[in-house]
């Protein structure tokens, strides 16, 4: 309850005190401001401004109506009439307060007879001679009075012009003039008592002739010894003070700029502001009587033009003088110069700064423009490069040092079936992606793209994509055999990236495969001969076959080293002749040493490409073909032909021999058989001889037929060979036993075997025995006395050498070369068809061995048969 009461009390207090304040501050007050003079007077504006300023400082919303009395024009009666009208108009406007400036306006307002000045507050200022009797009737009137400090003026004049001791006083004879004169005289008395050397001469402008005044203040020489005091600034004063050669001193502030040397009066602007302060207090509720009448502070003001005219330096003036009209230059010279200097300095600094900023800006602009230009140029160049690379048929991908894709050309996109993401040439598809995200390069099942790129990046060298590599698009899975290389990209001597160039070689590879296949099969290899360098460039296939370790390029000298010595001269002569265009045949056949160390027959066919003129060959291209197969066939054919010819010869010889060999025993058989028809005519011994002869010739014939049959079986390949392991001493003993009794009379058969030998051999024992028997038979035929020794030796590992040695007639060196020929006999009269050794040689050949003879005529012969211990 108490709380609620308190709150209501606070609210009431607020209403009581705050509301009037709010209403006062928000109300617009109607103010009448009356000035004594006219709107044209220079100070009129100052008064208005001071008043407005004062009200606004006090937050008073005032609607000020200014009225001008023009007191210099009207007399007292006129002034009063005008004031009545002013009051009437003000009353109609419901004026709240009247502000009055100067003596004339206040006096006429208070005595005009209108009721308004007594009804509303009146605030006055600039009042030099307040009429106290009249003012006492207006308690609502208050304000500021202006002192008339004539003593100050006199003292100031004395100080500034000590040589001027004549004081001239000018006054008008009106009410104010009289008042002022009175006050001045009082002041003079005091001054004169202190300064008796000074004299006073008074002029009354209403009564004295103006010429007398002018005589003293202007024309007379004494004017230079005088000062002019104007207690009341009347209507005529300006015209006099302007021509006065005596400096004029007055207490009227508005007199300045009319030839007055010095005034002692309050500042009019400040006075008006002070009046507004008082009026504001009244409007806010303070009673005028409470405020009372206050005297304004005066200030000494000098006219600069007068200082100059009277040649008075400023330092002769009292302290801190106010000098009006002083040219700014004079007044604030130092500050202005300082200001100018500072301004100039500032301007210079500013200008320098501006210039430097401008320069910097222009440098920046030029830099930016240049950069832009370079960028445009670079973009244009880049586009140009892009277009160049786009027009290349080969795929091109460039990477930066971090192996991020920098550029992919159109051929790559097409080949790898990659989508062209943006057609705009300003953008590069796949730019910035890591190597390996668009495609891979496979080699032997491994992705080698990054390893190649890294190698190029690290070592700064070109690396070829190895043969049999495939490139594969990661997204589309398109792949094909590829060839190409990775090369480092350099800029200003520094490696900036890697470029991969590649092409699809699927067609090429196919063609090459076909070509290689054709070449492989036909053994045809292309080559090229550089006439100037005398160098052949051969295909790898050819190099692989010949005995040369070079890598494709072979000089002519190097080739000559592997040409068969027998073919060298002719081949070189023919080649030189062909190069010199002297040989129409451009086909050379010669032997070249091959990798296996054998000479192989080759045919070089070539064509000469003419150079700048017809005489100079530019290049020679050709193919080389191995003709070894044909040569072998040819040799075989020749051999076959020779064999056939030989066979033909042999056949003739055979027939001739056969006719002789067969006829001889047959003749004997037939002849003796005929004799046996008449068996009774011969004795028993004779018949026995005949039968013996027939038997002997039958055996001969049978042996001959056996030989021929053996030969034909060996020749036709129908002879059977049964290989088995045999014990050699056993075989030898069997031969010995079968031959022992066939020996001629004085010839002994000896078997010679290595001691304690139990050697075995894998062979056909029938054929081996046939050969050894044949050799023993021959030995027996041509040995009349001595011995025939046979056996074997073990001198060679893996081989066994059989020998049959006799002490017979021997065989000459010449005959030794021919005895293995068929049907060859040293002595045609000896027994046999001359086939035995020939058959032996063929059989031994079939058993994998060889047969040879050593013999000396008259001493005997040794036949050697060497056979492998095991079947190969
Ligand atoms: P054939 O079957 O007629 O004996 P061969 O071919 O065996 O003929 O022998 C050819 C010739 O070699 C013989 O006619 C003989 O002149 C000579 N000849 C062979 N063996 C001996 C030998 N041990 N001593 C001397 N001459 C021999």
CSV table of C-alpha atoms in Angstrom, one decimal, residues 353-716:
chain,number,residue,atom,x,y,z
A,353,UNK,CA,52.8,11.6,-52.2
A,354,UNK,CA,50.2,12.0,-55.0
A,355,UNK,CA,52.9,11.8,-57.6
A,356,UNK,CA,54.5,8.8,-56.0
A,357,UNK,CA,51.0,7.2,-55.6
A,358,UNK,CA,50.3,8.1,-59.1
A,359,UNK,CA,53.6,6.7,-60.3
A,360,UNK,CA,53.1,3.6,-58.2
A,361,UNK,CA,49.5,3.3,-59.5
A,362,UNK,CA,50.6,3.9,-63.0
A,363,UNK,CA,53.4,1.4,-62.6
A,364,UNK,CA,50.9,-1.0,-61.1
A,365,UNK,CA,48.5,-0.2,-64.0
A,366,UNK,CA,51.3,-0.7,-66.5
A,367,UNK,CA,52.3,-3.9,-64.8
A,368,UNK,CA,48.7,-5.1,-64.7
A,369,UNK,CA,48.2,-4.1,-68.3
A,370,UNK,CA,51.5,-5.7,-69.3
A,371,UNK,CA,50.5,-8.7,-67.2
A,372,UNK,CA,47.1,-8.8,-68.9
A,373,UNK,CA,48.7,-8.3,-72.3
A,374,UNK,CA,51.2,-11.1,-71.6
A,375,UNK,CA,48.4,-13.2,-70.2
A,376,UNK,CA,46.3,-12.5,-73.3
A,377,UNK,CA,49.4,-13.2,-75.5
A,378,UNK,CA,50.1,-16.4,-73.5
A,379,UNK,CA,46.5,-17.4,-73.8
A,380,UNK,CA,46.6,-16.7,-77.5
A,381,UNK,CA,49.9,-18.6,-77.7
A,382,UNK,CA,48.6,-21.4,-75.6
A,383,UNK,CA,45.5,-21.6,-77.9
A,384,UNK,CA,47.8,-21.6,-80.9
A,385,UNK,CA,49.9,-24.4,-79.4
A,386,UNK,CA,46.8,-26.2,-78.4
A,387,UNK,CA,45.6,-26.0,-82.0
A,388,UNK,CA,48.9,-27.1,-83.3
A,389,UNK,CA,48.9,-30.1,-80.9
A,390,UNK,CA,45.3,-30.7,-81.6
A,391,UNK,CA,46.0,-31.0,-85.3
A,392,UNK,CA,48.8,-33.6,-84.8
A,393,UNK,CA,47.7,-37.1,-85.6
A,394,UNK,CA,49.8,-38.6,-82.8
A,395,UNK,CA,48.4,-38.6,-79.3
A,396,UNK,CA,50.0,-36.0,-77.1
A,397,UNK,CA,49.6,-35.8,-73.3
A,398,UNK,CA,51.7,-33.3,-71.3
A,399,UNK,CA,52.3,-33.5,-67.6
A,400,UNK,CA,53.7,-31.1,-65.1
A,401,UNK,CA,56.5,-31.9,-62.7
A,402,UNK,CA,54.1,-33.4,-60.3
A,403,UNK,CA,52.9,-35.7,-63.0
A,404,UNK,CA,49.5,-34.0,-63.2
A,405,UNK,CA,47.9,-33.8,-66.7
A,406,UNK,CA,48.5,-30.5,-68.3
A,407,UNK,CA,47.2,-31.0,-71.8
A,408,UNK,CA,45.5,-33.7,-73.8
A,409,UNK,CA,45.2,-33.3,-77.5
A,410,UNK,CA,42.2,-34.3,-79.6
A,411,UNK,CA,43.9,-37.3,-81.3
A,412,UNK,CA,44.3,-38.7,-77.8
A,413,UNK,CA,40.7,-38.2,-77.0
A,414,UNK,CA,39.6,-39.8,-80.3
A,415,UNK,CA,42.1,-42.7,-80.0
A,416,UNK,CA,41.2,-43.5,-76.4
A,417,UNK,CA,37.5,-42.8,-77.0
A,418,UNK,CA,37.5,-40.1,-74.3
A,419,UNK,CA,34.7,-37.6,-74.1
A,420,UNK,CA,35.5,-34.0,-74.9
A,421,UNK,CA,34.1,-32.6,-71.7
A,422,UNK,CA,34.0,-28.9,-72.8
A,423,UNK,CA,34.3,-27.6,-76.4
A,424,UNK,CA,35.4,-24.2,-75.2
A,425,UNK,CA,39.0,-23.9,-76.2
A,426,UNK,CA,39.8,-22.0,-73.0
A,427,UNK,CA,39.4,-25.1,-71.0
A,428,UNK,CA,41.5,-28.3,-71.3
A,429,UNK,CA,39.7,-31.5,-70.5
A,430,UNK,CA,41.4,-33.7,-67.8
A,431,UNK,CA,43.7,-30.8,-66.9
A,432,UNK,CA,45.0,-31.3,-63.3
A,433,UNK,CA,44.3,-35.0,-63.1
A,434,UNK,CA,47.1,-37.3,-61.9
A,435,UNK,CA,49.0,-39.4,-64.5
A,436,UNK,CA,47.3,-42.8,-64.7
A,437,UNK,CA,43.8,-41.6,-64.1
A,438,UNK,CA,43.0,-41.3,-67.8
A,439,UNK,CA,45.0,-44.1,-69.4
A,440,UNK,CA,47.6,-46.8,-68.6
A,441,UNK,CA,50.5,-48.3,-70.6
A,442,UNK,CA,50.7,-52.1,-70.2
A,443,UNK,CA,53.9,-53.9,-70.9
A,444,UNK,CA,54.3,-57.6,-69.9
A,445,UNK,CA,51.2,-57.3,-67.8
A,446,UNK,CA,52.4,-54.3,-65.8
A,447,UNK,CA,51.3,-50.6,-65.9
A,448,UNK,CA,54.5,-48.8,-66.8
A,449,UNK,CA,53.1,-45.3,-67.5
A,450,UNK,CA,54.1,-43.7,-64.2
A,451,UNK,CA,57.5,-45.4,-64.0
A,452,UNK,CA,58.4,-44.1,-67.5
A,453,UNK,CA,57.2,-40.6,-66.6
A,454,UNK,CA,59.1,-40.7,-63.3
A,455,UNK,CA,62.3,-41.8,-65.1
A,456,UNK,CA,62.0,-38.9,-67.6
A,457,UNK,CA,61.2,-36.5,-64.8
A,458,UNK,CA,64.1,-37.7,-62.7
A,459,UNK,CA,66.8,-38.1,-65.3
A,460,UNK,CA,65.6,-35.5,-67.9
A,461,UNK,CA,66.1,-37.9,-70.7
A,462,UNK,CA,63.7,-39.3,-73.4
A,463,UNK,CA,62.4,-42.8,-72.8
A,464,UNK,CA,60.8,-44.9,-75.5
A,465,UNK,CA,57.7,-46.9,-74.9
A,466,UNK,CA,59.0,-50.5,-75.1
A,467,UNK,CA,57.9,-52.7,-77.9
A,468,UNK,CA,54.8,-54.9,-77.4
A,469,UNK,CA,53.2,-52.3,-75.2
A,470,UNK,CA,49.5,-51.4,-75.1
A,471,UNK,CA,47.8,-48.3,-74.1
A,472,UNK,CA,44.4,-48.6,-72.4
A,473,UNK,CA,41.8,-46.0,-71.7
A,474,UNK,CA,40.7,-46.5,-68.1
A,475,UNK,CA,37.0,-45.6,-68.5
A,476,UNK,CA,36.2,-46.9,-72.0
A,477,UNK,CA,38.6,-49.9,-71.8
A,478,UNK,CA,39.7,-49.2,-75.3
A,479,UNK,CA,43.2,-50.4,-75.9
A,480,UNK,CA,45.7,-50.9,-78.8
A,481,UNK,CA,49.3,-51.6,-79.4
A,482,UNK,CA,51.3,-48.4,-79.0
A,483,UNK,CA,54.6,-47.0,-79.9
A,484,UNK,CA,56.0,-43.6,-78.9
A,485,UNK,CA,58.1,-41.9,-76.3
A,486,UNK,CA,58.2,-39.7,-73.2
A,487,UNK,CA,60.3,-36.6,-73.5
A,488,UNK,CA,61.2,-34.0,-71.0
A,489,UNK,CA,59.9,-30.4,-71.5
A,490,UNK,CA,62.3,-27.6,-70.8
A,491,UNK,CA,61.6,-23.9,-70.2
A,492,UNK,CA,64.5,-21.5,-69.6
A,493,UNK,CA,66.9,-24.4,-69.1
A,494,UNK,CA,64.7,-25.9,-66.4
A,495,UNK,CA,62.6,-29.0,-66.8
A,496,UNK,CA,59.0,-28.1,-66.4
A,497,UNK,CA,57.2,-31.3,-67.3
A,498,UNK,CA,57.0,-34.4,-69.4
A,499,UNK,CA,55.3,-35.0,-72.8
A,500,UNK,CA,54.0,-38.3,-73.9
A,501,UNK,CA,53.6,-38.9,-77.6
A,502,UNK,CA,52.1,-42.1,-78.9
A,503,UNK,CA,50.4,-43.6,-81.9
A,504,UNK,CA,48.2,-46.6,-82.6
A,505,UNK,CA,50.3,-49.2,-84.3
A,506,UNK,CA,47.8,-51.9,-84.5
A,507,UNK,CA,47.7,-51.7,-88.4
A,508,UNK,CA,51.4,-51.3,-88.5
A,509,UNK,CA,52.0,-54.2,-86.1
A,510,UNK,CA,49.7,-56.4,-88.2
A,511,UNK,CA,51.5,-55.4,-91.4
A,512,UNK,CA,54.8,-55.9,-89.7
A,513,UNK,CA,53.8,-59.3,-88.5
A,514,UNK,CA,52.7,-60.2,-92.0
A,515,UNK,CA,55.9,-58.8,-93.4
A,516,UNK,CA,58.0,-60.5,-90.7
A,517,UNK,CA,56.2,-63.7,-91.4
A,518,UNK,CA,56.8,-63.4,-95.1
A,519,UNK,CA,60.5,-62.5,-94.5
A,520,UNK,CA,61.0,-65.2,-92.0
A,521,UNK,CA,59.6,-67.7,-94.4
A,522,UNK,CA,61.3,-66.5,-97.5
A,523,UNK,CA,64.5,-65.4,-95.7
A,524,UNK,CA,64.3,-62.1,-97.6
A,525,UNK,CA,65.7,-59.1,-95.7
A,526,UNK,CA,65.5,-55.5,-96.8
A,527,UNK,CA,68.6,-53.4,-96.6
A,528,UNK,CA,69.9,-50.0,-97.4
A,529,UNK,CA,73.4,-48.8,-98.4
A,530,UNK,CA,74.5,-45.2,-97.7
A,531,UNK,CA,77.0,-44.5,-100.6
A,532,UNK,CA,78.6,-41.6,-98.8
A,533,UNK,CA,79.1,-43.4,-95.5
A,534,UNK,CA,79.7,-46.7,-97.2
A,535,UNK,CA,77.4,-48.3,-94.6
A,536,UNK,CA,74.7,-50.9,-94.9
A,537,UNK,CA,71.6,-50.8,-92.7
A,538,UNK,CA,70.3,-54.3,-92.3
A,539,UNK,CA,67.2,-55.6,-90.7
A,540,UNK,CA,67.5,-57.3,-87.3
A,541,UNK,CA,66.5,-60.6,-88.8
A,542,UNK,CA,69.5,-60.5,-91.2
A,543,UNK,CA,71.9,-59.4,-88.4
A,544,UNK,CA,70.7,-62.3,-86.3
A,545,UNK,CA,71.8,-64.7,-88.9
A,546,UNK,CA,75.2,-63.5,-89.9
A,547,UNK,CA,78.4,-63.5,-87.8
A,548,UNK,CA,78.2,-59.9,-86.8
A,549,UNK,CA,77.3,-58.4,-83.5
A,550,UNK,CA,76.5,-54.9,-84.7
A,551,UNK,CA,73.2,-53.2,-84.2
A,552,UNK,CA,71.8,-52.8,-87.7
A,553,UNK,CA,74.5,-50.6,-89.2
A,554,UNK,CA,77.4,-52.4,-90.8
A,555,UNK,CA,80.2,-50.8,-92.7
A,556,UNK,CA,81.4,-52.3,-96.0
A,557,UNK,CA,84.7,-53.2,-94.4
A,558,UNK,CA,82.9,-55.1,-91.6
A,559,UNK,CA,80.8,-56.9,-94.1
A,560,UNK,CA,83.9,-57.8,-96.2
A,561,UNK,CA,85.3,-59.6,-93.2
A,562,UNK,CA,82.6,-62.2,-93.2
A,563,UNK,CA,82.4,-62.7,-97.0
A,564,UNK,CA,83.9,-66.0,-98.1
A,565,UNK,CA,87.5,-65.3,-99.2
A,566,UNK,CA,86.9,-67.0,-102.5
A,567,UNK,CA,83.9,-64.7,-103.2
A,568,UNK,CA,85.4,-61.5,-101.8
A,569,UNK,CA,87.2,-60.0,-104.8
A,570,UNK,CA,84.4,-60.8,-107.3
A,571,UNK,CA,81.7,-59.6,-105.0
A,572,UNK,CA,83.4,-56.3,-104.3
A,573,UNK,CA,84.3,-55.7,-108.0
A,574,UNK,CA,80.7,-56.4,-109.0
A,575,UNK,CA,79.3,-54.2,-106.3
A,576,UNK,CA,81.6,-51.3,-107.2
A,577,UNK,CA,80.7,-51.6,-110.8
A,578,UNK,CA,77.0,-51.6,-110.0
A,579,UNK,CA,77.5,-48.4,-107.8
A,580,UNK,CA,79.4,-46.8,-110.6
A,581,UNK,CA,76.5,-47.6,-112.9
A,582,UNK,CA,78.8,-49.8,-115.0
A,583,UNK,CA,77.0,-53.0,-114.3
A,584,UNK,CA,73.5,-53.6,-115.3
A,585,UNK,CA,73.2,-56.8,-113.3
A,586,UNK,CA,72.3,-55.8,-109.7
A,587,UNK,CA,72.2,-59.3,-108.4
A,588,UNK,CA,75.2,-60.6,-106.4
A,589,UNK,CA,75.6,-64.1,-105.0
A,590,UNK,CA,78.2,-64.8,-102.4
A,591,UNK,CA,78.8,-66.6,-99.2
A,592,UNK,CA,78.6,-65.0,-95.8
A,593,UNK,CA,79.8,-66.4,-92.5
A,594,UNK,CA,76.8,-67.1,-90.3
A,595,UNK,CA,76.4,-67.3,-86.6
A,596,UNK,CA,76.9,-71.0,-86.5
A,597,UNK,CA,80.4,-70.5,-88.1
A,598,UNK,CA,79.4,-71.9,-91.5
A,599,UNK,CA,79.4,-70.0,-94.8
A,600,UNK,CA,75.9,-69.5,-96.1
A,601,UNK,CA,75.0,-68.6,-99.7
A,602,UNK,CA,73.2,-65.2,-100.0
A,603,UNK,CA,71.8,-63.4,-103.0
A,604,UNK,CA,71.8,-59.5,-102.8
A,605,UNK,CA,69.4,-57.9,-105.2
A,606,UNK,CA,69.3,-54.1,-105.2
A,607,UNK,CA,68.2,-51.0,-106.9
A,608,UNK,CA,70.2,-47.7,-107.1
A,609,UNK,CA,68.4,-44.4,-106.3
A,610,UNK,CA,69.9,-41.5,-108.2
A,611,UNK,CA,71.1,-38.4,-106.3
A,612,UNK,CA,71.2,-34.8,-107.3
A,613,UNK,CA,72.4,-35.7,-110.7
A,614,UNK,CA,72.3,-38.9,-112.7
A,615,UNK,CA,76.0,-39.8,-112.0
A,616,UNK,CA,75.8,-39.7,-108.3
A,617,UNK,CA,73.9,-42.4,-106.5
A,618,UNK,CA,72.0,-41.1,-103.5
A,619,UNK,CA,71.1,-44.4,-101.9
A,620,UNK,CA,71.0,-48.1,-102.7
A,621,UNK,CA,68.1,-50.2,-101.4
A,622,UNK,CA,67.9,-53.9,-101.8
A,623,UNK,CA,67.0,-57.2,-100.4
A,624,UNK,CA,69.1,-60.1,-99.3
A,625,UNK,CA,67.9,-63.6,-99.5
A,626,UNK,CA,69.5,-66.7,-98.3
A,627,UNK,CA,69.9,-69.1,-101.2
A,628,UNK,CA,71.6,-71.8,-99.2
A,629,UNK,CA,68.7,-74.1,-99.6
A,630,UNK,CA,68.9,-73.8,-103.4
A,631,UNK,CA,72.7,-74.1,-103.3
A,632,UNK,CA,72.4,-77.2,-101.1
A,633,UNK,CA,69.9,-78.6,-103.5
A,634,UNK,CA,72.1,-77.7,-106.4
A,635,UNK,CA,75.1,-79.3,-104.8
A,636,UNK,CA,73.0,-82.3,-104.0
A,637,UNK,CA,71.8,-82.4,-107.6
A,638,UNK,CA,75.3,-82.1,-108.9
A,639,UNK,CA,76.4,-84.9,-106.5
A,640,UNK,CA,73.4,-86.9,-107.6
A,641,UNK,CA,74.3,-86.2,-111.2
A,642,UNK,CA,77.9,-87.2,-110.6
A,643,UNK,CA,76.7,-90.3,-108.8
A,644,UNK,CA,74.4,-91.1,-111.7
A,645,UNK,CA,77.2,-90.5,-114.2
A,646,UNK,CA,79.5,-92.6,-112.0
A,647,UNK,CA,76.8,-95.2,-111.8
A,648,UNK,CA,76.5,-95.1,-115.5
A,649,UNK,CA,80.3,-95.5,-115.8
A,650,UNK,CA,80.2,-98.3,-113.2
A,651,UNK,CA,77.4,-100.0,-115.0
A,652,UNK,CA,79.5,-100.1,-118.2
A,653,UNK,CA,82.5,-101.2,-116.2
A,654,UNK,CA,80.4,-103.7,-114.3
A,655,UNK,CA,79.0,-105.1,-117.5
A,656,UNK,CA,82.5,-105.2,-119.0
A,657,UNK,CA,83.9,-106.9,-115.8
A,658,UNK,CA,80.9,-109.1,-115.4
A,659,UNK,CA,81.2,-110.4,-118.9
A,660,UNK,CA,84.8,-111.2,-118.2
A,661,UNK,CA,84.4,-112.4,-114.6
A,662,UNK,CA,81.3,-114.4,-115.3
A,663,UNK,CA,82.5,-115.8,-118.7
A,664,UNK,CA,85.8,-117.0,-117.4
A,665,UNK,CA,84.4,-119.5,-114.9
A,666,UNK,CA,81.4,-120.2,-117.0
A,667,UNK,CA,83.6,-120.9,-120.0
A,668,UNK,CA,85.6,-123.3,-117.9
A,669,UNK,CA,82.5,-124.9,-116.5
A,670,UNK,CA,80.9,-125.2,-119.9
A,671,UNK,CA,84.1,-126.3,-121.6
A,672,UNK,CA,85.0,-129.1,-119.1
A,673,UNK,CA,81.3,-130.1,-118.8
A,674,UNK,CA,81.3,-130.6,-122.6
A,675,UNK,CA,84.4,-132.8,-122.3
A,676,UNK,CA,82.6,-134.9,-119.7
A,677,UNK,CA,80.0,-135.8,-122.4
A,678,UNK,CA,82.5,-138.3,-123.7
A,679,UNK,CA,83.6,-139.4,-120.3
A,680,UNK,CA,85.0,-142.7,-121.6
A,681,UNK,CA,87.6,-141.2,-123.8
A,682,UNK,CA,89.4,-139.7,-120.7
A,683,UNK,CA,91.2,-141.4,-117.9
A,684,UNK,CA,89.8,-141.4,-114.4
A,685,UNK,CA,92.4,-138.8,-113.2
A,686,UNK,CA,91.5,-136.5,-116.1
A,687,UNK,CA,87.8,-136.8,-115.3
A,688,UNK,CA,88.6,-136.0,-111.7
A,689,UNK,CA,90.7,-132.9,-112.8
A,690,UNK,CA,87.8,-131.8,-115.0
A,691,UNK,CA,85.3,-132.1,-112.2
A,692,UNK,CA,87.7,-130.3,-109.9
A,693,UNK,CA,88.0,-127.5,-112.4
A,694,UNK,CA,84.2,-127.3,-112.9
A,695,UNK,CA,83.8,-127.2,-109.0
A,696,UNK,CA,86.4,-124.6,-108.6
A,697,UNK,CA,84.9,-122.3,-111.2
A,698,UNK,CA,81.4,-122.9,-109.8
A,699,UNK,CA,82.7,-121.7,-106.4
A,700,UNK,CA,84.2,-118.7,-108.0
A,701,UNK,CA,81.0,-117.9,-109.8
A,702,UNK,CA,79.0,-118.4,-106.6
A,703,UNK,CA,81.4,-116.0,-104.8
A,704,UNK,CA,81.0,-113.5,-107.5
A,705,UNK,CA,77.2,-113.7,-107.5
A,706,UNK,CA,77.3,-113.4,-103.7
A,707,UNK,CA,79.4,-110.3,-104.0
A,708,UNK,CA,77.1,-108.8,-106.5
A,709,UNK,CA,74.0,-109.6,-104.4
A,710,UNK,CA,75.7,-108.1,-101.3
A,711,UNK,CA,76.5,-105.0,-103.2
A,712,UNK,CA,73.1,-104.6,-104.6
A,713,UNK,CA,71.6,-105.3,-101.1
A,714,UNK,CA,73.8,-102.7,-99.5
A,715,UNK,CA,73.1,-100.2,-102.3
A,716,UNK,CA,69.4,-100.7,-102.2
